[in-house]
CSV table of C-alpha atoms in Angstrom, one decimal:
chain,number,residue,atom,x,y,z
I,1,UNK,CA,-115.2,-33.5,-245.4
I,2,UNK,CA,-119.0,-32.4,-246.5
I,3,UNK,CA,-121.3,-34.4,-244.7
I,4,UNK,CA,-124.7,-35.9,-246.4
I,5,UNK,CA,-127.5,-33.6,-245.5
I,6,UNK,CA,-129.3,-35.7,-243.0
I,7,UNK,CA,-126.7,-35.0,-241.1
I,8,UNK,CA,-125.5,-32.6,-238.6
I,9,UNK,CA,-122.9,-32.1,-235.6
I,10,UNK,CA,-123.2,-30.0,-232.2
I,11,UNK,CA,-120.3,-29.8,-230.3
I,12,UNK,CA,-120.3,-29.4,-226.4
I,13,UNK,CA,-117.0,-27.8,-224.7
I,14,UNK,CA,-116.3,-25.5,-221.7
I,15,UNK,CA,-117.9,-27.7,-219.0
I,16,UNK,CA,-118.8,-25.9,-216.0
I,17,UNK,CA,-119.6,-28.2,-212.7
I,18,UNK,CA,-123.6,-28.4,-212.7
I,19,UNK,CA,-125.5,-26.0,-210.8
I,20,UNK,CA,-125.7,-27.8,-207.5
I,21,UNK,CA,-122.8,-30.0,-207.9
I,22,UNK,CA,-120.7,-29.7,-204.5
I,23,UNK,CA,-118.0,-32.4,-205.1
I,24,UNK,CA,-114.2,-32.2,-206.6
I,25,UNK,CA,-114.9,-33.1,-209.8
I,26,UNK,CA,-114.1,-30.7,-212.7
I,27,UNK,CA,-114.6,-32.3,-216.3
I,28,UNK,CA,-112.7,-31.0,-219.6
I,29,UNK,CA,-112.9,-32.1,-223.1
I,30,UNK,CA,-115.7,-32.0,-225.9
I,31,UNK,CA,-118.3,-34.3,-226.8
I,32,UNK,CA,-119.3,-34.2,-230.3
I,33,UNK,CA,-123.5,-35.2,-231.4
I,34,UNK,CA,-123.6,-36.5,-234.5
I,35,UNK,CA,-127.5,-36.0,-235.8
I,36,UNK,CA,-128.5,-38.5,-238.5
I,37,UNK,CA,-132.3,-38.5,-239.3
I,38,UNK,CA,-133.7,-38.7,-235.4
I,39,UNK,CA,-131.1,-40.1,-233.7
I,40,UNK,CA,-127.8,-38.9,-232.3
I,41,UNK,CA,-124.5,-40.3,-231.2
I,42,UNK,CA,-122.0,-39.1,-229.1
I,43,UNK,CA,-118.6,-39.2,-229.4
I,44,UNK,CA,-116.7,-38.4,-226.1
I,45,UNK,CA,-112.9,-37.0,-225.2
I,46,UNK,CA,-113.1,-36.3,-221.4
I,47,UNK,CA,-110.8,-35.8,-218.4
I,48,UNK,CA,-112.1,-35.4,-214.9
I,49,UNK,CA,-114.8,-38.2,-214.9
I,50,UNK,CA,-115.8,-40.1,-212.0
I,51,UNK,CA,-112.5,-42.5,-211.8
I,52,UNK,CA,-115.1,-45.4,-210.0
I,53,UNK,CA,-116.7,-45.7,-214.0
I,54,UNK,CA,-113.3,-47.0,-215.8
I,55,UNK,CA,-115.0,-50.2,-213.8
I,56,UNK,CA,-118.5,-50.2,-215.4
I,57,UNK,CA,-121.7,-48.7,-214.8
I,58,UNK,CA,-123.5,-49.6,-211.2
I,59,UNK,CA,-126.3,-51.1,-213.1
I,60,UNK,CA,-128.4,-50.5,-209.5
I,61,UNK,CA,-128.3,-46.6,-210.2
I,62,UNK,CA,-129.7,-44.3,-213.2
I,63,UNK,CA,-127.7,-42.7,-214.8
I,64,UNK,CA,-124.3,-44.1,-213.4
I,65,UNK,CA,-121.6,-42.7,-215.5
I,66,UNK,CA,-124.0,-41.5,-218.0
I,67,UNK,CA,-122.9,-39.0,-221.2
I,68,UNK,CA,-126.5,-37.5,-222.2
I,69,UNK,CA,-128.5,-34.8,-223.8
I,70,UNK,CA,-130.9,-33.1,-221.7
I,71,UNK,CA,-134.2,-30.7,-222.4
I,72,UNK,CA,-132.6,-28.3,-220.6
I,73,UNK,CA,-130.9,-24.6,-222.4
I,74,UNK,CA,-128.7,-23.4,-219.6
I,75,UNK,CA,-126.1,-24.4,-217.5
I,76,UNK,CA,-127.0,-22.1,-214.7
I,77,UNK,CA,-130.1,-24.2,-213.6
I,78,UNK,CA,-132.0,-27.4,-213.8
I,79,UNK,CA,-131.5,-29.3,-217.3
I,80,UNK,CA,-134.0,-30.6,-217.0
I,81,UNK,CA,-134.7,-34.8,-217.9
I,82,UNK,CA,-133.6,-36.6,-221.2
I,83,UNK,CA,-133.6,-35.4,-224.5
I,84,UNK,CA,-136.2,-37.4,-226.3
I,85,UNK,CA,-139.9,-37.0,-227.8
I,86,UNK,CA,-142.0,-38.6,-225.5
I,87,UNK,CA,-145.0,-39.3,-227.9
I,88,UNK,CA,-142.7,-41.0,-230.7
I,89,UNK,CA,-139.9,-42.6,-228.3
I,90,UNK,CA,-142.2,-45.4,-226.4
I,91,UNK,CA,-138.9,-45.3,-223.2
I,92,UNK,CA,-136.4,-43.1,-222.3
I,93,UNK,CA,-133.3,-44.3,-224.9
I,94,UNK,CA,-130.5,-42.8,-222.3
I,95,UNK,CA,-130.1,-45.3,-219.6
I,96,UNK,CA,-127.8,-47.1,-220.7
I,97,UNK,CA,-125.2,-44.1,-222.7
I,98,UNK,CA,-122.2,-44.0,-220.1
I,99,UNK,CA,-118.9,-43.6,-220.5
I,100,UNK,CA,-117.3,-46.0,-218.3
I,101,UNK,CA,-115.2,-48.6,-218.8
I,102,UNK,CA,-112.1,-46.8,-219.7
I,103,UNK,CA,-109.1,-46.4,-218.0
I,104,UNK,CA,-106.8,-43.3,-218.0
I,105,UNK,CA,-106.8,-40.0,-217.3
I,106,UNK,CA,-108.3,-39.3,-220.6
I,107,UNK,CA,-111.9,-41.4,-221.5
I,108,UNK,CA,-112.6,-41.6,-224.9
I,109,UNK,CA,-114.7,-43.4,-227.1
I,110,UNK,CA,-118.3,-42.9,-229.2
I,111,UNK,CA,-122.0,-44.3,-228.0
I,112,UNK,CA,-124.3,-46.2,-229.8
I,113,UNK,CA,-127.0,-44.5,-231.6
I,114,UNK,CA,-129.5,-42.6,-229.8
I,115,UNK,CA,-133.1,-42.8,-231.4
I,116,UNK,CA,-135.0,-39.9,-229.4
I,117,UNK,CA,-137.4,-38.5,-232.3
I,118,UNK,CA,-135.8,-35.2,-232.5
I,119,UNK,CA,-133.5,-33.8,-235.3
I,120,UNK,CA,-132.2,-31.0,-234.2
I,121,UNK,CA,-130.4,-30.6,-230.2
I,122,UNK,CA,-128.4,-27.7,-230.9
I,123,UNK,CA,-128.9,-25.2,-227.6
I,124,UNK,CA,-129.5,-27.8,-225.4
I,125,UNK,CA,-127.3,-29.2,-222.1
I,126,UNK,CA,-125.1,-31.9,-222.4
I,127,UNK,CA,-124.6,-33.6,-218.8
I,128,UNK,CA,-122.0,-35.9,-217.8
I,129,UNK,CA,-123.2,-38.1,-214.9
I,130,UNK,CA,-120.8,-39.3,-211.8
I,131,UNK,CA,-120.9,-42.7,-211.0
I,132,UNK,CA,-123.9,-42.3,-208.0
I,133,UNK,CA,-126.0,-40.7,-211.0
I,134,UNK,CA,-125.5,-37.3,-210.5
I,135,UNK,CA,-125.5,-34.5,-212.7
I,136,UNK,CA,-121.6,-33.7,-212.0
I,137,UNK,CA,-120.8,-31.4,-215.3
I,138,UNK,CA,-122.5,-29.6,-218.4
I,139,UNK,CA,-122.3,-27.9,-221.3
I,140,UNK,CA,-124.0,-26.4,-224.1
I,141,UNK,CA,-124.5,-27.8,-227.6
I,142,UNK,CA,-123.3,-25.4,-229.9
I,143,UNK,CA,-122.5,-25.6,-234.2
I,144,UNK,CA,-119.6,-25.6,-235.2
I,145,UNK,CA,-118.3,-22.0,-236.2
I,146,UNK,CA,-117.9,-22.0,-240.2
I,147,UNK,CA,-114.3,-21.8,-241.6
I,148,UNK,CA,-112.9,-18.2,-241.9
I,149,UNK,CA,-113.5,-16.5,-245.6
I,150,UNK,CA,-109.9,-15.6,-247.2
I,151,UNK,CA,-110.3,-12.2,-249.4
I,152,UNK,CA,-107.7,-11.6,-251.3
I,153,UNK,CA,-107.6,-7.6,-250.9
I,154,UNK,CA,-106.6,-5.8,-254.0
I,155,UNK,CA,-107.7,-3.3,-256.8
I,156,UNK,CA,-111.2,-4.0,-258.9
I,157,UNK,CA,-112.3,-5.9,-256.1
I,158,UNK,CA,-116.3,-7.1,-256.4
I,159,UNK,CA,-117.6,-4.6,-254.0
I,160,UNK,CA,-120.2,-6.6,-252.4
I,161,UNK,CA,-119.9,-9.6,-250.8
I,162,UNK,CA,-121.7,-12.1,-248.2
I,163,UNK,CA,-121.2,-14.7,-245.6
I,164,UNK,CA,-122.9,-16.5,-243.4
I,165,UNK,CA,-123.0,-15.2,-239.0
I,166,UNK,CA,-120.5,-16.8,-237.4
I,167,UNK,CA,-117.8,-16.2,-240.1
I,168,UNK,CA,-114.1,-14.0,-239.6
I,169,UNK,CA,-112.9,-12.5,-242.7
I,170,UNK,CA,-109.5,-12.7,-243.3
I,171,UNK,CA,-107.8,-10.0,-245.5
I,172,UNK,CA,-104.7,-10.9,-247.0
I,173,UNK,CA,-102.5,-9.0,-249.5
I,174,UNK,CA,-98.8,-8.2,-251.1
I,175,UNK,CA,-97.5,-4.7,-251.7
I,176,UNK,CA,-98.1,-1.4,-249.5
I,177,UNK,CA,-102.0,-1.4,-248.4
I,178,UNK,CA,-103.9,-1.0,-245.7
I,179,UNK,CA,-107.5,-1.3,-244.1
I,180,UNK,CA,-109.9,0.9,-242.9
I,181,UNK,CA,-113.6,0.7,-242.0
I,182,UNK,CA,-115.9,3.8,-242.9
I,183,UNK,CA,-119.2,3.9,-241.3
I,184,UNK,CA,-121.6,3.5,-244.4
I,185,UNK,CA,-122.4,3.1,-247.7
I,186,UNK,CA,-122.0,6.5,-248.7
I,187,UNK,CA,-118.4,6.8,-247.2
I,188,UNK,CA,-117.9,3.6,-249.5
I,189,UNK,CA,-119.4,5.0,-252.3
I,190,UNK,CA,-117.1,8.8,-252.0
I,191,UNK,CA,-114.1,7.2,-250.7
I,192,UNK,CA,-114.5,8.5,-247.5
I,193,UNK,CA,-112.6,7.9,-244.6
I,194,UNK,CA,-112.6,10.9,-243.1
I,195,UNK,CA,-115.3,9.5,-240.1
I,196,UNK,CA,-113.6,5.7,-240.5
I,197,UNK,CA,-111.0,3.9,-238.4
I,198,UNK,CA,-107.8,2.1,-239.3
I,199,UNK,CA,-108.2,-1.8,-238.9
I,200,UNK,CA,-104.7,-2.6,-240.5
I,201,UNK,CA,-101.6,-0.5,-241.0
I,202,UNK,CA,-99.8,-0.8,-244.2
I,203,UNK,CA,-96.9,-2.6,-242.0
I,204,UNK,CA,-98.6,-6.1,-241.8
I,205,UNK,CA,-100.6,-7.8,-244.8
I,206,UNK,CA,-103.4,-9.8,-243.3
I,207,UNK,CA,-105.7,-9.2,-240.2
I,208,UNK,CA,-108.7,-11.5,-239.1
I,209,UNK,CA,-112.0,-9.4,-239.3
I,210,UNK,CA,-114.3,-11.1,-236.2
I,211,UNK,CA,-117.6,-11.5,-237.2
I,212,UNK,CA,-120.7,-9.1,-235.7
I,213,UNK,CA,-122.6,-10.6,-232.7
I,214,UNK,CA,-125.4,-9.5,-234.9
I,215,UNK,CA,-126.4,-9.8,-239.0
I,216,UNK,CA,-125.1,-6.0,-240.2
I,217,UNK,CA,-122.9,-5.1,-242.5
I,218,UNK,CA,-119.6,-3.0,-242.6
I,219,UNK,CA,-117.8,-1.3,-245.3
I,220,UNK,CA,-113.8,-1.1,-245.9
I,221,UNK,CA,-111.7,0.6,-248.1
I,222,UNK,CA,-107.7,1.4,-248.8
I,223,UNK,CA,-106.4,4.5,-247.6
I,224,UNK,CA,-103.6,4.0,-249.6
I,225,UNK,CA,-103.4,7.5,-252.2
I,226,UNK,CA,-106.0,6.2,-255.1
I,227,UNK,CA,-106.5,2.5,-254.1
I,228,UNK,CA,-110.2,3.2,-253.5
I,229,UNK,CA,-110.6,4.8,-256.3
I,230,UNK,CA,-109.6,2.2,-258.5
I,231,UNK,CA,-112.2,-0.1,-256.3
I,232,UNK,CA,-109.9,-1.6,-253.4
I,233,UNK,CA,-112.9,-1.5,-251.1
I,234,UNK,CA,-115.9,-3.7,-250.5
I,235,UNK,CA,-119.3,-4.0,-247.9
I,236,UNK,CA,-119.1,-7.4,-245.9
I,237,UNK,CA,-122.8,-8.2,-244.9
I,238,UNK,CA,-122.9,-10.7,-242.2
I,239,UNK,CA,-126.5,-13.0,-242.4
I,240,UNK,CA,-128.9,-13.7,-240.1
């Protein structure tokens, strides 16, 4: 599903109690922040939440079972308050995003739309609130990770190729080859793999190439007698 370009989704998983949280409570799940234009909505799959908000909200305390999107860019300190442009947004929009009212050991459900003035919250914390208003749980607000590119490894291969950070490479083949990384261009170039490494024995035929923590690129070839000659190699450069 390709979605229009105004707009964009975060996820937030791998909730950690917040910094100075001291209770019991130990939330799971993923929120998902959909971004359309300057606004955001969240749509929520939780377990461990304060079991006092399957009631409602106390309307007496801020932030009582809140699910919201905070200034903040780490999880190992303050948040930070409310994710929202101050000089465009005329009142803080998040009082009143919670996620009570459900009953199970699972909540689950999606928030109305969130205008805060911003179009972009990917880096920042998402904060789930306990029913007193505390800041009981967070997590980051990360992209999706793009969907792994399939290379078809054989002979007269195109010997550069592309993708975007973030993406594994999956080699996949039929018949007896194998995969090797050389260290550079020229090892490429020569057929070289006398300073290279074996990534994948002939004995399998596929392996998942992780991407780089950083935008390089790496060269591979078949060991296999002649297969890089006849141009079963390539250079995989990873972007910025």
């Amino acid at each position: 599903l390709l979605l229009p370009a105004a707009v964009a989704q975060l996820t937030a998983t791998n909730f950690v109690k917040y910094y100075n949280y001291e209770g019991n409570l130990a939330v799971a799940g993923t929120v998902t922040v959909t971004t359309d234009g300057t606004s955001q909505t969240l749509a929520y799959s939780l377990t461990g939440t304060e079991f006092d908000c399957a009631g409602g909200a106390n309307s007496s305390l801020a932030n009582s079972c809140g699910v919201h999107i905070h200034s903040g860019t780490s999880c190992e300190g303050d948040a930070g308050g409310h994710f929202y442009d101050d000089e465009l947004v005329a009142s803080d929009p998040w009082g009143s995003i919670t996620y009570a009212g459900h009953f199970g050991s699972t909540v689950s459900g999606t928030t109305t739309s969130v205008e805060t003035g911003y179009d972009d919250a990917e880096g920042r914390t998402l904060i789930i609130h306990g029913y007193d208003g505390g800041r009981i749980a967070c997590a980051l607000l990360t992209a999706p990770a793009p969907a792994p590119y399939l290379l078809d490894w054989d002979f007269g291969m195109d010997p550069q190729l592309s993708v975007a950070a973030g993406t594994t490479v999956t080699f996949s083949w039929s018949g007896t080859h194998n995969v090797w990384e050389v260290p550079d261009a020229a090892a490429l170039a020569n057929c070289d793999w006398s300073g290279g490494s074996e990534v994948a024995p002939s004995s399998v035929q596929t392996v998942d190439v992780a991407a780089p923590d950083a935008p390089t690129t790496k060269y591979y070839v078949c060991q296999e007698t002649g297969h890089c000659d006849a141009d079963q190699k390539i250079a995989i450069t990873w972007a910025a």
